[in-house]
Amino acid sequence: MKIERSPFSIAGEEIPPGQRRTVNIAAAKMYNRNELYMDVHVVHGRIQGPTVFLSGAVHGDEINGVEIIRRLLKMKLLNSLRGTLIAVPVVNTFGFVNRTRYLPDRRDLNRFFPGSPKGSLTGQLASIFMEEIVARSTHGIDFHTGANFRSNLPQIRAAISDPAIKEMAMAFGAPVVLDAELRDGSLRKAAYDRKIPLLLFEGGQSMQFDPIPIRVGTQGVVSVLRHLGMLPKAKQKSKCTQPILAKNSTWARASASGIFLPRVKLGEIVEKNQILGLVTDPLGESEHQIISPTSGVIIGQLQSPLVHKGDAVSHVAAISDMDVAETAIDSFQNEFEIESKMQEYEEGHL
Ligand SMILES: [Zn+2]
């Protein structure tokens, strides 16, 4: 016998089982008397299950997650959802409108969780997100991109010492899972402290829609929802092999100020001491090498040619087994790059 689910209560609304609705959560009062809202779309399945939140644009200029969530919400598959999905495509509305990472008080929202109702503007928004969204959820996925002219290989950052988080991270199917440290003030740390498994997805660059990270992210959420039993199991097993599990990562930095000429690409496997790039000057009179600090895979890369000495240029995730890593990267490139070209062709872009 099925137990009838209760309606889902949020922002003073009751969403009956089997229905979906957009609600507006008051995020702040502006100085022009206007109220600012955070739009939240809830899909409340007919049958009992976990409650997963998806959050985009915590950093207002990191917009790939906005598109990932938009694509997910269009999927007919959600009609058979068990449990509840809470989608918040734009958490930092201020930053999204102003095309910036920050809030008007010049703070970074992802350093102010869990926040406080009595805190700064940023602290208040963090607190509203914790109470209205995180506290109602059993799991979460937070979407980010590289910042400051840096692009990221699609990757999951998660505290994989927790078995539930590790399983979720592996199920997502991004080519790399990085066991990144929990940073104080981050949403990931605040969720961890509340024992809510949270994945952070990184992919692409700020202020862009990057096709491959968007596709990996969209497919990743579906895979996680299947893993949690919220969607039916896939008929076909994914072609993607196991992700590369990296325990740590290091940024290689510019060895001089000048023009940065990369010699590696995102997703490339590199050896320790391999040349990652050169720094020259506008007259071409000097040339400095940037050397890889470790063997690993390039998970982040500066996209701008202008560097000062010490600027982070290539982010290398350390890997122990190069053969396993090569297989994972090959399978990722085969699946997503070919698929992406097919899609562009179908959409008439080629
Ligand atoms: Zn971010």
CSV table of C-alpha atoms and ligand atoms in Angstrom, one decimal:
chain,number,residue,atom,x,y,z
A,1,MET,CA,0.0,0.0,0.0
A,2,LYS,CA,1.4,3.4,-1.0
A,3,ILE,CA,1.4,6.1,1.7
A,4,GLU,CA,0.1,9.4,0.3
A,5,ARG,CA,2.8,12.1,0.6
A,6,SER,CA,2.2,15.3,2.4
A,7,PRO,CA,2.3,18.5,0.4
A,8,PHE,CA,5.7,20.3,0.2
A,9,SER,CA,5.7,23.6,2.2
A,10,ILE,CA,7.9,26.4,1.1
A,11,ALA,CA,7.6,30.2,1.2
A,12,GLY,CA,4.1,30.0,2.6
A,13,GLU,CA,2.9,27.7,-0.3
A,14,GLU,CA,1.8,24.1,-0.2
A,15,ILE,CA,2.7,22.1,-3.3
A,16,PRO,CA,0.6,18.9,-3.5
A,17,PRO,CA,2.3,15.6,-4.5
A,18,GLY,CA,2.5,15.1,-8.2
A,19,GLN,CA,2.7,18.9,-8.9
A,20,ARG,CA,5.4,21.4,-9.6
A,21,ARG,CA,5.4,25.1,-9.0
A,22,THR,CA,7.7,28.2,-9.0
A,23,VAL,CA,7.8,30.1,-5.7
A,24,ASN,CA,9.5,33.3,-4.9
A,25,ILE,CA,11.5,33.6,-1.7
A,26,ALA,CA,12.1,37.2,-0.4
A,27,ALA,CA,15.9,37.5,-0.5
A,28,ALA,CA,16.4,41.2,0.5
A,29,LYS,CA,14.9,44.6,0.5
A,30,MET,CA,16.6,47.0,-1.9
A,31,TYR,CA,17.2,50.7,-1.1
A,32,ASN,CA,14.8,51.7,-3.7
A,33,ARG,CA,12.0,50.1,-1.7
A,34,ASN,CA,11.8,47.1,-4.1
A,35,GLU,CA,11.9,43.6,-2.7
A,36,LEU,CA,14.4,41.2,-4.3
A,37,TYR,CA,13.3,37.6,-4.8
A,38,MET,CA,15.1,34.3,-5.3
A,39,ASP,CA,13.0,32.1,-7.7
A,40,VAL,CA,12.7,28.5,-6.7
A,41,HIS,CA,11.1,25.7,-8.8
A,42,VAL,CA,9.9,22.7,-6.9
A,43,VAL,CA,9.0,19.4,-8.5
A,44,HIS,CA,7.1,17.4,-5.8
A,45,GLY,CA,6.9,13.8,-6.9
A,46,ARG,CA,3.9,11.7,-6.1
A,47,ILE,CA,5.9,9.0,-4.4
A,48,GLN,CA,8.2,9.3,-1.3
A,49,GLY,CA,11.9,9.8,-1.9
A,50,PRO,CA,14.9,12.1,-1.1
A,51,THR,CA,14.7,15.9,-1.5
A,52,VAL,CA,17.6,17.2,-3.7
A,53,PHE,CA,18.4,20.9,-4.2
A,54,LEU,CA,20.3,22.2,-7.2
A,55,SER,CA,21.8,25.7,-6.9
A,56,GLY,CA,23.4,27.9,-9.6
A,57,ALA,CA,25.0,31.3,-9.7
A,58,VAL,CA,26.0,31.4,-6.0
A,59,HIS,CA,28.8,33.3,-7.7
A,60,GLY,CA,26.6,35.6,-9.9
A,61,ASP,CA,28.8,35.5,-13.0
A,62,GLU,CA,29.1,31.6,-13.1
A,63,ILE,CA,26.2,30.9,-15.3
A,64,ASN,CA,26.7,27.4,-16.7
A,65,GLY,CA,24.6,26.0,-13.8
A,66,VAL,CA,21.7,28.3,-14.7
A,67,GLU,CA,21.6,26.6,-18.1
A,68,ILE,CA,22.1,23.1,-16.6
A,69,ILE,CA,19.1,23.6,-14.3
A,70,ARG,CA,17.0,25.2,-17.1
A,71,ARG,CA,17.6,22.1,-19.3
A,72,LEU,CA,16.8,19.7,-16.5
A,73,LEU,CA,13.5,21.4,-15.7
A,74,LYS,CA,12.5,20.8,-19.4
A,75,MET,CA,13.0,17.1,-19.1
A,76,LYS,CA,9.8,14.9,-19.4
A,77,LEU,CA,11.7,12.4,-17.2
A,78,LEU,CA,10.8,14.5,-14.2
A,79,ASN,CA,7.2,13.5,-14.5
A,80,SER,CA,8.2,10.1,-13.0
A,81,LEU,CA,10.3,11.8,-10.1
A,82,ARG,CA,10.2,10.1,-6.7
A,83,GLY,CA,10.9,12.5,-3.9
A,84,THR,CA,11.3,16.2,-4.4
A,85,LEU,CA,13.6,18.4,-6.5
A,86,ILE,CA,14.2,22.0,-5.4
A,87,ALA,CA,15.9,24.0,-8.3
A,88,VAL,CA,17.4,27.4,-7.6
A,89,PRO,CA,19.0,28.5,-10.9
A,90,VAL,CA,20.1,31.9,-9.6
A,91,VAL,CA,21.0,32.1,-5.9
A,92,ASN,CA,22.9,35.4,-6.1
A,93,THR,CA,20.4,37.5,-8.0
A,94,PHE,CA,22.4,40.7,-7.4
A,95,GLY,CA,25.6,39.2,-8.9
A,96,PHE,CA,23.7,37.6,-11.8
A,97,VAL,CA,22.1,40.9,-12.8
A,98,ASN,CA,25.4,42.9,-12.4
A,99,ARG,CA,27.5,40.1,-14.0
A,100,THR,CA,29.7,39.8,-11.0
A,101,ARG,CA,30.8,37.1,-8.6
A,102,TYR,CA,30.0,39.3,-5.6
A,103,LEU,CA,27.1,40.9,-3.7
A,104,PRO,CA,26.7,44.7,-3.5
A,105,ASP,CA,28.5,44.7,-0.2
A,106,ARG,CA,31.5,43.3,-2.1
A,107,ARG,CA,31.4,40.0,-0.3
A,108,ASP,CA,31.6,36.5,-1.7
A,109,LEU,CA,28.5,34.5,-0.8
A,110,ASN,CA,30.4,31.2,-0.8
A,111,ARG,CA,32.6,32.5,2.1
A,112,PHE,CA,29.6,33.4,4.3
A,113,PHE,CA,27.6,30.2,4.9
A,114,PRO,CA,25.8,29.4,7.0
A,115,GLY,CA,25.2,33.2,7.5
A,116,SER,CA,23.0,34.9,10.0
A,117,PRO,CA,19.7,36.9,9.8
A,118,LYS,CA,21.5,39.6,11.8
A,119,GLY,CA,24.7,39.6,9.6
A,120,SER,CA,25.7,41.5,6.5
A,121,LEU,CA,23.6,41.5,3.3
A,122,THR,CA,25.7,38.5,2.2
A,123,GLY,CA,25.3,36.8,5.5
A,124,GLN,CA,21.5,37.3,5.4
A,125,LEU,CA,21.3,35.7,1.9
A,126,ALA,CA,23.4,32.8,3.1
A,127,SER,CA,21.1,32.3,6.1
A,128,ILE,CA,17.9,32.5,3.9
A,129,PHE,CA,19.4,29.9,1.6
A,130,MET,CA,20.3,27.6,4.5
A,131,GLU,CA,16.9,27.8,6.1
A,132,GLU,CA,14.6,27.8,3.1
A,133,ILE,CA,16.5,25.4,0.8
A,134,VAL,CA,19.2,23.4,2.5
A,135,ALA,CA,17.2,22.7,5.7
A,136,ARG,CA,14.4,21.2,3.5
A,137,SER,CA,16.8,18.9,1.6
A,138,THR,CA,18.5,15.6,2.1
A,139,HIS,CA,21.1,16.1,-0.7
A,140,GLY,CA,22.4,19.0,-2.9
A,141,ILE,CA,24.4,19.8,-6.0
A,142,ASP,CA,26.0,23.3,-6.3
A,143,PHE,CA,27.1,24.5,-9.8
A,144,HIS,CA,30.2,26.6,-10.3
A,145,THR,CA,32.7,27.5,-13.1
A,146,GLY,CA,36.2,28.8,-13.2
A,147,ALA,CA,36.6,32.4,-12.2
A,148,ASN,CA,38.8,35.3,-13.4
A,149,PHE,CA,39.5,34.1,-17.0
A,150,ARG,CA,40.1,30.5,-15.9
A,151,SER,CA,38.2,27.6,-17.4
A,152,ASN,CA,37.6,24.3,-15.6
A,153,LEU,CA,37.5,20.7,-16.9
A,154,PRO,CA,34.1,19.4,-15.8
A,155,GLN,CA,34.8,18.0,-12.3
A,156,ILE,CA,33.2,17.2,-9.0
A,157,ARG,CA,34.6,18.5,-5.8
A,158,ALA,CA,33.4,16.6,-2.7
A,159,ALA,CA,34.4,15.3,0.7
A,160,ILE,CA,34.8,11.7,-0.5
A,161,SER,CA,35.9,10.4,3.0
A,162,ASP,CA,32.1,10.2,3.5
A,163,PRO,CA,30.9,7.1,1.7
A,164,ALA,CA,27.4,8.5,0.8
A,165,ILE,CA,29.1,11.6,-0.8
A,166,LYS,CA,31.7,9.4,-2.6
A,167,GLU,CA,29.0,7.3,-4.1
A,168,MET,CA,27.1,10.3,-5.3
A,169,ALA,CA,30.3,11.9,-6.7
A,170,MET,CA,31.2,8.7,-8.6
A,171,ALA,CA,27.6,8.4,-9.9
A,172,PHE,CA,27.7,11.9,-11.4
A,173,GLY,CA,30.0,10.7,-14.1
A,174,ALA,CA,32.3,13.8,-14.5
A,175,PRO,CA,35.8,12.8,-15.7
A,176,VAL,CA,37.5,13.9,-12.4
A,177,VAL,CA,36.4,13.8,-8.8
A,178,LEU,CA,38.6,15.9,-6.6
A,179,ASP,CA,38.7,15.3,-2.8
A,180,ALA,CA,38.8,19.1,-2.2
A,181,GLU,CA,39.2,20.4,1.4
A,182,LEU,CA,36.1,21.9,2.9
A,183,ARG,CA,36.6,25.7,3.0
A,184,ASP,CA,35.1,27.6,6.0
A,185,GLY,CA,32.1,29.7,4.9
A,186,SER,CA,31.4,27.6,1.8
A,187,LEU,CA,28.0,26.1,1.1
A,188,ARG,CA,29.7,22.7,0.9
A,189,LYS,CA,31.1,23.0,4.5
A,190,ALA,CA,27.8,24.3,5.8
A,191,ALA,CA,25.9,21.4,4.2
A,192,TYR,CA,28.5,19.0,5.5
A,193,ASP,CA,28.1,20.3,9.0
A,194,ARG,CA,24.3,19.6,8.7
A,195,LYS,CA,25.1,16.1,7.4
A,196,ILE,CA,23.6,16.9,4.0
A,197,PRO,CA,25.7,15.2,1.2
A,198,LEU,CA,26.6,18.0,-1.3
A,199,LEU,CA,28.5,17.8,-4.6
A,200,LEU,CA,30.1,20.9,-6.1
A,201,PHE,CA,30.3,20.8,-9.9
A,202,GLU,CA,32.9,22.9,-11.6
A,203,GLY,CA,32.9,23.3,-15.4
A,204,GLY,CA,33.8,25.9,-18.0
A,205,GLN,CA,34.3,29.6,-17.4
A,206,SER,CA,32.3,32.5,-16.0
A,207,MET,CA,30.0,34.6,-18.2
A,208,GLN,CA,29.7,31.8,-20.8
A,209,PHE,CA,27.6,28.9,-21.7
A,210,ASP,CA,30.2,26.2,-22.4
A,211,PRO,CA,28.5,23.3,-24.3
A,212,ILE,CA,30.4,20.3,-22.9
A,213,PRO,CA,30.4,21.3,-19.2
A,214,ILE,CA,26.6,22.0,-19.6
A,215,ARG,CA,26.0,18.6,-21.1
A,216,VAL,CA,28.2,16.8,-18.5
A,217,GLY,CA,26.4,18.7,-15.7
A,218,THR,CA,22.9,18.0,-17.0
A,219,GLN,CA,23.6,14.3,-17.5
A,220,GLY,CA,25.4,14.2,-14.2
A,221,VAL,CA,22.3,15.4,-12.3
A,222,VAL,CA,20.1,12.8,-14.0
A,223,SER,CA,22.7,10.1,-13.1
A,224,VAL,CA,22.7,11.2,-9.4
A,225,LEU,CA,18.9,11.2,-9.3
A,226,ARG,CA,18.9,7.7,-10.7
A,227,HIS,CA,21.5,6.7,-8.2
A,228,LEU,CA,19.3,8.0,-5.4
A,229,GLY,CA,16.3,6.1,-6.7
A,230,MET,CA,14.5,9.2,-7.7
A,231,LEU,CA,14.4,8.3,-11.4
A,232,PRO,CA,14.2,4.9,-13.0
A,233,LYS,CA,17.5,3.1,-13.7
A,234,ALA,CA,18.9,3.8,-17.2
A,235,LYS,CA,18.0,1.2,-19.8
A,236,GLN,CA,21.5,1.4,-21.2
A,237,LYS,CA,24.6,1.6,-19.0
A,238,SER,CA,26.6,4.9,-19.5
A,239,LYS,CA,29.6,4.5,-21.7
A,240,CYS,CA,31.6,6.6,-19.3
A,241,THR,CA,34.2,4.7,-17.3
A,242,GLN,CA,35.0,5.4,-13.7
A,243,PRO,CA,36.1,9.0,-13.0
A,244,ILE,CA,39.7,9.9,-12.0
A,245,LEU,CA,39.8,10.2,-8.2
A,246,ALA,CA,42.3,12.9,-7.2
A,247,LYS,CA,43.3,13.5,-3.6
A,248,ASN,CA,44.9,16.9,-4.1
A,249,SER,CA,45.7,19.5,-6.7
A,250,THR,CA,48.2,22.3,-7.3
A,251,TRP,CA,48.2,25.5,-9.4
A,252,ALA,CA,51.3,26.0,-11.5
A,253,ARG,CA,52.1,29.8,-11.5
A,254,ALA,CA,53.6,32.1,-14.0
A,255,SER,CA,57.3,32.2,-13.6
A,256,ALA,CA,57.5,35.8,-14.9
A,257,SER,CA,55.3,38.6,-15.9
A,258,GLY,CA,54.4,38.8,-19.6
A,259,ILE,CA,52.5,37.0,-22.3
A,260,PHE,CA,51.4,33.5,-21.4
A,261,LEU,CA,51.6,30.9,-24.2
A,262,PRO,CA,50.0,27.6,-23.0
A,263,ARG,CA,51.5,24.3,-24.2
A,264,VAL,CA,48.8,22.0,-22.7
A,265,LYS,CA,45.0,21.9,-22.8
A,266,LEU,CA,42.3,21.1,-20.3
A,267,GLY,CA,42.0,17.4,-19.7
A,268,GLU,CA,45.6,16.7,-20.8
A,269,ILE,CA,47.6,14.2,-18.8
A,270,VAL,CA,51.0,15.7,-17.8
A,271,GLU,CA,54.2,14.4,-16.2
A,272,LYS,CA,56.0,16.1,-13.3
A,273,ASN,CA,58.4,18.8,-14.7
A,274,GLN,CA,56.7,18.8,-18.1
A,275,ILE,CA,56.5,22.3,-19.7
A,276,LEU,CA,52.9,23.6,-19.3
A,277,GLY,CA,53.5,26.9,-21.0
A,278,LEU,CA,55.9,29.8,-21.7
A,279,VAL,CA,55.9,33.4,-20.6
A,280,THR,CA,57.4,35.8,-23.0
A,281,ASP,CA,57.3,39.6,-23.3
A,282,PRO,CA,55.6,41.7,-26.0
A,283,LEU,CA,59.0,42.0,-27.8
A,284,GLY,CA,59.7,38.3,-27.6
A,285,GLU,CA,63.1,39.0,-26.0
A,286,SER,CA,62.6,36.8,-22.9
A,287,GLU,CA,61.2,33.3,-22.5
A,288,HIS,CA,60.4,31.6,-19.2
A,289,GLN,CA,59.1,28.1,-18.8
A,290,ILE,CA,56.2,27.1,-16.5
A,291,ILE,CA,56.9,23.6,-15.2
A,292,SER,CA,54.3,21.1,-13.9
A,293,PRO,CA,54.7,20.7,-10.1
A,294,THR,CA,53.3,17.2,-10.3
A,295,SER,CA,52.1,14.3,-12.5
A,296,GLY,CA,48.4,14.7,-13.1
A,297,VAL,CA,45.6,16.0,-15.3
A,298,ILE,CA,45.0,19.6,-16.2
A,299,ILE,CA,41.6,20.5,-14.5
A,300,GLY,CA,41.8,24.3,-14.8
A,301,GLN,CA,43.5,26.6,-17.3
A,302,LEU,CA,44.0,30.4,-17.6
A,303,GLN,CA,42.3,31.6,-20.8
A,304,SER,CA,43.9,35.1,-20.9
A,305,PRO,CA,47.4,35.6,-22.3
A,306,LEU,CA,48.3,38.4,-19.9
A,307,VAL,CA,50.0,37.4,-16.6
A,308,HIS,CA,52.0,38.8,-13.7
A,309,LYS,CA,54.6,36.7,-12.1
A,310,GLY,CA,52.8,34.4,-9.6
A,311,ASP,CA,49.5,34.3,-11.4
A,312,ALA,CA,47.8,30.9,-11.4
A,313,VAL,CA,47.9,29.5,-14.9
A,314,SER,CA,47.4,25.7,-14.9
A,315,HIS,CA,45.6,23.7,-12.2
A,316,VAL,CA,47.0,20.1,-12.0
A,317,ALA,CA,45.1,17.4,-10.1
A,318,ALA,CA,47.6,14.9,-8.9
A,319,ILE,CA,47.0,11.3,-10.1
A,320,SER,CA,48.7,8.1,-9.1
A,321,ASP,CA,47.8,5.8,-11.9
A,322,MET,CA,48.4,7.4,-15.3
A,323,ASP,CA,46.9,4.5,-17.3
A,324,VAL,CA,43.6,4.6,-15.4
A,325,ALA,CA,43.6,8.4,-15.9
A,326,GLU,CA,44.2,8.2,-19.6
A,327,THR,CA,41.3,5.7,-20.0
A,328,ALA,CA,39.0,8.0,-18.1
A,329,ILE,CA,39.9,11.1,-20.2
A,330,ASP,CA,39.7,9.2,-23.5
A,331,SER,CA,36.3,7.8,-22.6
A,332,PHE,CA,35.1,11.3,-21.6
A,333,GLN,CA,36.4,12.9,-24.7
A,334,ASN,CA,34.9,10.3,-26.9
A,335,GLU,CA,31.5,10.5,-25.3
A,336,PHE,CA,31.1,14.2,-24.8
A,337,GLU,CA,33.1,15.8,-27.7
A,338,ILE,CA,31.5,13.6,-30.3
A,339,GLU,CA,28.1,14.0,-28.8
A,340,SER,CA,28.6,17.8,-28.6
A,341,LYS,CA,29.5,18.0,-32.3
A,342,MET,CA,26.5,15.9,-33.2
A,343,GLN,CA,24.3,18.2,-31.2
A,344,GLU,CA,25.7,21.3,-32.9
A,345,TYR,CA,25.1,19.6,-36.3
A,346,GLU,CA,21.5,18.8,-35.3
A,347,GLU,CA,21.0,22.4,-34.2
A,348,GLY,CA,22.4,23.6,-37.5
A,349,HIS,CA,25.5,25.2,-36.1
A,350,LEU,CA,28.0,23.4,-38.4
B,1,ZN,ZN,32.1,29.6,-8.0
